[in-house]
Coordinates of C-alpha atoms in Angstrom, one line a residue:
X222 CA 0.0 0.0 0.0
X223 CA 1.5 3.7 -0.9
X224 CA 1.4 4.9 2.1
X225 CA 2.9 8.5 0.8
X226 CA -0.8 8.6 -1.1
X227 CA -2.4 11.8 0.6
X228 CA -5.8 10.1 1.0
X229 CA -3.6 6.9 3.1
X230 CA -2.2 9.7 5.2
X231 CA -5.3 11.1 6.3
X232 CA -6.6 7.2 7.1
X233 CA -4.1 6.2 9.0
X234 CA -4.4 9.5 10.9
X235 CA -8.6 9.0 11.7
X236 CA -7.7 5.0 12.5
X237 CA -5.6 5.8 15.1
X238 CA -7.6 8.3 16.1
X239 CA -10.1 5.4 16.7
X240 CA -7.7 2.7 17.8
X241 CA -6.6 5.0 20.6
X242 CA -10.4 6.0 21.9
X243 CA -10.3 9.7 20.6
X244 CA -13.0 8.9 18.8
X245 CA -15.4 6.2 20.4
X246 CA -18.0 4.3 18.3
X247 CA -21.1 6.1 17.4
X248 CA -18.4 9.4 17.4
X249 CA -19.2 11.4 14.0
X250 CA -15.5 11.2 12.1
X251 CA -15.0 14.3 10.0
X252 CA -16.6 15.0 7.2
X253 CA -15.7 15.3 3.5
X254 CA -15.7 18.8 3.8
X255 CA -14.3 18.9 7.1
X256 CA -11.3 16.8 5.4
X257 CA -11.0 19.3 2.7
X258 CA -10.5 21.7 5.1
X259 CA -8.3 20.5 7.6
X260 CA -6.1 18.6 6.0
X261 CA -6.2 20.9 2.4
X262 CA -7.1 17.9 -0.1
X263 CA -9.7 18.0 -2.8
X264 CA -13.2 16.7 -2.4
X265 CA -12.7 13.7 -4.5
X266 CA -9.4 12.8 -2.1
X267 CA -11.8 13.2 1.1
X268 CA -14.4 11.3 -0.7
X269 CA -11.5 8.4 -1.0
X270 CA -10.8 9.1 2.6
X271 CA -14.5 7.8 4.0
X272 CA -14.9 5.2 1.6
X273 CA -11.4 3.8 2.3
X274 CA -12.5 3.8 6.5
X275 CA -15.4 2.1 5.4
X276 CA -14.0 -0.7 3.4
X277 CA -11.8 -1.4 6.7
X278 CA -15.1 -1.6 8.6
X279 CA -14.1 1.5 10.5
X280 CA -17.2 3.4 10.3
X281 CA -20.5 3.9 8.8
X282 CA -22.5 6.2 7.5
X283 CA -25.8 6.4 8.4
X284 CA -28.5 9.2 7.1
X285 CA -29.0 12.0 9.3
X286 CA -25.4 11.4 11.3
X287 CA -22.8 11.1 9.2
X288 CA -20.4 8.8 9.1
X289 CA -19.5 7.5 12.4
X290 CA -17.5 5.3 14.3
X291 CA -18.5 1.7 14.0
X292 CA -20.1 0.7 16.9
X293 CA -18.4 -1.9 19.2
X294 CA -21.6 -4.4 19.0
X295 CA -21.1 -4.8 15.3
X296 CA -17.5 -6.6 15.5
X297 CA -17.8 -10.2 16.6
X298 CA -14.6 -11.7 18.8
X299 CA -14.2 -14.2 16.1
X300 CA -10.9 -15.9 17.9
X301 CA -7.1 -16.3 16.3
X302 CA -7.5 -19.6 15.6
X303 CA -10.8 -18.8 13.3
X304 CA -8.2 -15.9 11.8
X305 CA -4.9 -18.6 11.4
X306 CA -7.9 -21.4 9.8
X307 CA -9.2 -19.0 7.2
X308 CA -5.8 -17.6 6.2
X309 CA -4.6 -21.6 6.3
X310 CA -7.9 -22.0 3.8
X311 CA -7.5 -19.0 1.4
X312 CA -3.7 -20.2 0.8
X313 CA -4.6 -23.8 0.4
X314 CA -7.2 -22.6 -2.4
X315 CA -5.5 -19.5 -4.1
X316 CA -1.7 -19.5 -2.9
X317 CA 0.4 -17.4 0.2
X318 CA 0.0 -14.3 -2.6
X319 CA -4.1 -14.2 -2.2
X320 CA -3.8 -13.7 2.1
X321 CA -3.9 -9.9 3.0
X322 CA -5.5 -8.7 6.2
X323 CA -8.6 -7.1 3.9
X324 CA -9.3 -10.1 2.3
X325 CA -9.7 -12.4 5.5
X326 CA -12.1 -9.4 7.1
X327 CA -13.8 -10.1 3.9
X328 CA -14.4 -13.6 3.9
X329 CA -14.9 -13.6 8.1
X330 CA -17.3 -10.4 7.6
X331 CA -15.5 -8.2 9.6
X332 CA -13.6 -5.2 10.0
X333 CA -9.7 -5.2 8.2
X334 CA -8.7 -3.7 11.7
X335 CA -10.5 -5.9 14.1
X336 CA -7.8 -8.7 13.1
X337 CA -5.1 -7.0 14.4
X338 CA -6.1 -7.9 17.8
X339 CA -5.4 -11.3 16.7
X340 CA -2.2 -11.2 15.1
X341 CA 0.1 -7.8 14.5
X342 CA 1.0 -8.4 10.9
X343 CA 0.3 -10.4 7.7
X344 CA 3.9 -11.8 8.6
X345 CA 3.2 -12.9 11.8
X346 CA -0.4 -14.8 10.8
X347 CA 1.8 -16.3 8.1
X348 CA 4.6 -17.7 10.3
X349 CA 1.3 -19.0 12.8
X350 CA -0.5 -20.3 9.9
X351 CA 2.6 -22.7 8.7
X352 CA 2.9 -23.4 12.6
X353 CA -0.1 -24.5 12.9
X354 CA 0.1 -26.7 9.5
X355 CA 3.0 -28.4 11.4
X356 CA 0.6 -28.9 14.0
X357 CA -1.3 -30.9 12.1
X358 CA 1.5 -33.7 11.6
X359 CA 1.0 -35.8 14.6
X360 CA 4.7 -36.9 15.8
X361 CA 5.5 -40.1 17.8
X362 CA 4.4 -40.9 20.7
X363 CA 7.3 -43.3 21.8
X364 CA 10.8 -43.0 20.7
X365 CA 12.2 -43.8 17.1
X366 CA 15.5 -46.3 17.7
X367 CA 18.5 -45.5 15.0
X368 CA 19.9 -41.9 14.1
X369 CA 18.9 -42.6 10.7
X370 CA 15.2 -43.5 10.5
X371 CA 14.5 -40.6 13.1
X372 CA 15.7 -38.2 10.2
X373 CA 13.8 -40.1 7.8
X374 CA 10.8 -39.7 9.9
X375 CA 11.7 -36.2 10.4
X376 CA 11.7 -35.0 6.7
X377 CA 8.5 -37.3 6.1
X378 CA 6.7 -35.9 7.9
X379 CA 8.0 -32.0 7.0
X380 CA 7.5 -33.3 3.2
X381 CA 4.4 -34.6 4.4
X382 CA 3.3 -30.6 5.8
X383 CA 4.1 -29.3 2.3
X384 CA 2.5 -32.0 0.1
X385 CA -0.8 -31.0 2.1
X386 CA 0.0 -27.1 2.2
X387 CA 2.1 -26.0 -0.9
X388 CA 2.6 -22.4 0.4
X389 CA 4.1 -23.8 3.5
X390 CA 7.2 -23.5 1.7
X391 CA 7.2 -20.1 0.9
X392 CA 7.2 -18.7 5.1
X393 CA 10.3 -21.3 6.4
X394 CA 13.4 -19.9 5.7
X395 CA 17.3 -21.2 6.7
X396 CA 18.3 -17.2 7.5
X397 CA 15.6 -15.7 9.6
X398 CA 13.9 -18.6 11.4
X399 CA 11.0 -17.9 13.9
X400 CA 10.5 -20.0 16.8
X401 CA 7.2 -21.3 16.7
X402 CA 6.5 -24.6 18.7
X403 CA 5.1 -26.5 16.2
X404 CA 8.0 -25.7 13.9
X405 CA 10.6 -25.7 16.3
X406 CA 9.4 -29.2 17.0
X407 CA 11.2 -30.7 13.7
X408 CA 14.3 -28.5 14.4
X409 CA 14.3 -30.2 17.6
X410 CA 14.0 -33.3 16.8
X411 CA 16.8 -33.3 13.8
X412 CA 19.4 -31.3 16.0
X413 CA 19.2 -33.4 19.1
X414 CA 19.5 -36.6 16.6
X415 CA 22.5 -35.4 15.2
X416 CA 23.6 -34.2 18.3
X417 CA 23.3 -37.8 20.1
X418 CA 26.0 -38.7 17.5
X419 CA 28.4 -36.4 19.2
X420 CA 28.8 -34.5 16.0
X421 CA 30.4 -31.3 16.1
X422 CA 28.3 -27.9 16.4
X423 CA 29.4 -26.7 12.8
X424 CA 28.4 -30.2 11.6
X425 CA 25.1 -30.3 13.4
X426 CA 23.9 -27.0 12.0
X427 CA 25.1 -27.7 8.3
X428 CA 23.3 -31.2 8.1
X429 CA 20.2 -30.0 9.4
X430 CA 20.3 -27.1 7.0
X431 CA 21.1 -29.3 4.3
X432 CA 18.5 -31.2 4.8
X433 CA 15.9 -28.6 5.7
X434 CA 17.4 -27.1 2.0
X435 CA 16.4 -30.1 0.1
X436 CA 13.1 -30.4 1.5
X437 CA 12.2 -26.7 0.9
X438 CA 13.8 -26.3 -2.9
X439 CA 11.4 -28.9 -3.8
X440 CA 8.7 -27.7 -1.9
X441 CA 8.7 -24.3 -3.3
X442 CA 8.7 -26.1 -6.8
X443 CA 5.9 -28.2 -5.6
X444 CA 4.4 -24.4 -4.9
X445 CA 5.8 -22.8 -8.0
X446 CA 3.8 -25.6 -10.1
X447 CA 0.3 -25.4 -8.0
X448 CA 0.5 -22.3 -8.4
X449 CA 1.6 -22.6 -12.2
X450 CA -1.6 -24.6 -12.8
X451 CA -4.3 -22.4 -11.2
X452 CA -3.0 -19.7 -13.4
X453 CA -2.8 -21.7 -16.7
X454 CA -5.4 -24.5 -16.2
X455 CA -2.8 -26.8 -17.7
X456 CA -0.1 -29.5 -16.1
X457 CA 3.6 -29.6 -16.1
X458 CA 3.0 -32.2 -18.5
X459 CA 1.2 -30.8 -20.6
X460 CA 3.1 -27.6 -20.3
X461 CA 6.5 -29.7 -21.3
X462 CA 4.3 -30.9 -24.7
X463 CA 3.8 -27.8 -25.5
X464 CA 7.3 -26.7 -25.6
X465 CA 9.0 -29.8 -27.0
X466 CA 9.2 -28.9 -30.2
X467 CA 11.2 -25.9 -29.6
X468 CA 13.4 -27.0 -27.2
X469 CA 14.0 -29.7 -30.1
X470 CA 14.9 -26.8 -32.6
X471 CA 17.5 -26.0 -30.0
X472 CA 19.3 -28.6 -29.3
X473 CA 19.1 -29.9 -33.1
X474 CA 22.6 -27.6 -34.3
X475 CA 24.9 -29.9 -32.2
X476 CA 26.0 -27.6 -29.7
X477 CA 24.1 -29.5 -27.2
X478 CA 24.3 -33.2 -27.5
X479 CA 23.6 -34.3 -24.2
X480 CA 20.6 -32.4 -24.1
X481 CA 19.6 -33.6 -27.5
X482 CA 20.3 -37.1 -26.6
X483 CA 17.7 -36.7 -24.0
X484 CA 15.4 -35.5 -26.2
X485 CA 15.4 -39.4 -27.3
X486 CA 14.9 -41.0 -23.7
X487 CA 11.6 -41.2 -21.6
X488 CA 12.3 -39.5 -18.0
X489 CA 9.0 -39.1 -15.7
X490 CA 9.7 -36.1 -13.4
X491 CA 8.3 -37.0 -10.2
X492 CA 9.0 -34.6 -7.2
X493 CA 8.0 -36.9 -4.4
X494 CA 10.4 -39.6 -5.8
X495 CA 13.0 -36.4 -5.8
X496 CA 12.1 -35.6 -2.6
X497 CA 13.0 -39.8 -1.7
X498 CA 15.9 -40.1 -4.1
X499 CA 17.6 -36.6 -2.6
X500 CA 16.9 -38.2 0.9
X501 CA 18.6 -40.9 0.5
X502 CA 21.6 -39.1 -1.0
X503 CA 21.9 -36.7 1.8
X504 CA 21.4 -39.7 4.5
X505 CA 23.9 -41.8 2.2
X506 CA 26.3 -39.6 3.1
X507 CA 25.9 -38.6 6.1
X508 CA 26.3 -42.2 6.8
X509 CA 29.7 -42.2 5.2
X510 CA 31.2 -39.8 7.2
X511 CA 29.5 -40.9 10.5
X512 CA 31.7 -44.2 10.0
X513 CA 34.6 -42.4 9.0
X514 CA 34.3 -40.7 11.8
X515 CA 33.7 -43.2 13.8
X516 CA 30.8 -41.6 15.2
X517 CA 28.1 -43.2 17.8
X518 CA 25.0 -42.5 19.0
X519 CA 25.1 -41.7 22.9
X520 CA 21.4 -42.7 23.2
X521 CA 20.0 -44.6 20.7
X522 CA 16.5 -44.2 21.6
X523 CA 17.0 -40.1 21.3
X524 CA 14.4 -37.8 19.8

């Protein structure tokens, strides 16, 4: 949102006006022509002003009054978890790029503002939305023997949270993680794994973010392409057909044999086999240097 916009300056100036009592509900707000005059704007920016409130479910106008201050009887306490649930639903159906705070007021019926009492920031509702998508995921209830199937079970079950919730994908990140318990549960459970091995600190961190990599790069393609398809209606498949024959152009001069010599082979692009065969590579060797190492498990019945 341009927030320099003159009309955005004036609304943020009349909603915090509200959101600090100044004005009460049932409180007239000012007027167009009040707005004209006190803040020097034309009609048509003052205009934008009231029906901007009123798309945030700010005010009302009612004949006879004015516009007013919305009046605390009309916003239902509709919970955060009703708030994280419909955010969770809208990104399931359109993608992470369809969730903004007006849109959720929309499809809840309620004021953009009121969800703010919820959570402080589309960020935040995010980062609680993939949390609770974790949460989902039911872990264990006794203890997994063997350093290596307790990582297996580990990325299953985050491949698992992605398969179910593309966008999921989008909010983790390796640089600026949040520490959300649900999420914090799998970093938990890979870390003190590793760390039953008595691997060093520098090792610990760099497997578990190798392996929280490989997960999430093929994630956010698993993203990338539902995404892909809501927008063109048609599959990868389909999408590859498509472009064969000029990628067969290409490759035709010679300068590309390799690529042309695939161009003869049959190659079905799965992700979750990707998501299996990069597993194993990653635990292969990880395995390789444990022994090397001589590495052992201090507790094999960790995590």
């Amino acid at each position: 949102m341009e927030t320099g916009a003159p009309y955005l300056r004036i609304v943020g100036e009349i909603r915090e006006r509200i959101a600090s009592g100044r004005l009460r509900p049932g409180d007239r707000v000012p007027s167009t022509r009040q707005i004209t005059q006190q803040w020097g704007v034309a009609m048509a920016t003052a205009t934008k002003v009231i029906s901007t409130l009123r798309d945030e479910g700010l005010v009302d106008t009612k004949p006879g009054a004015g516009t007013v201050v919305r009046s605390a009887q009309s916003q239902q306490d509709i919970g955060r978890d009703r708030v994280i649930r419909a955010g969770i639903a809208l990104a399931d159906a359109e993608g992470l790029g369809a969730v903004s705070m007006r849109r959720l007021a929309t499809d809840l019926g309620v004021a953009t503002m009121s969800l703010y009492r919820y959570v402080s920031s589309k960020d935040d509702l995010v980062v609680f939305m993939a949390d609770t998508a974790f949460g989902e995921v039911p872990w264990p209830g006794r203890p997994v023997a063997g350093w290596r199937p307790r990582l297996e079970l580990a990325a299953r079950l985050m491949w698992t949270v992605c398969r179910r919730h593309p966008w999921v994908a989008e909010v983790l990140s390796m640089t600026r993680p949040r520490g959300t318990p649900q999420l914090l549960v799998y970093a938990e459970w890979v870390l003190s794994t590793l760390h039953s091995l008595g691997l060093p600190m520098d090792d610990m961190m760099y497997i578990h973010l190798t392996l929280f990599g490989h997960i999430k790069a093929i994630a956010l393609s698993l993203s990338a392409e539902t995404q892909a398809r809501q927008d063109t209606g048609i599959t990868s498949d389909e999408w590859m057909r498509q472009q064969e024959a000029e990628f067969r152009a290409v490759v035709a001069g010679g300068s590309f044999p390799t690529m042309e010599y695939l161009t003869t082979q049959e190659f079905d692009q799965d992700l979750d086999r990707m998501f299996e065969y990069g597993l194993r590579m990653v635990l292969d060797g990880l395995d390789t240097y444990v022994n090397a190492h001589n590495y052992t498990a201090k507790n094999d019945h960790a995590g």
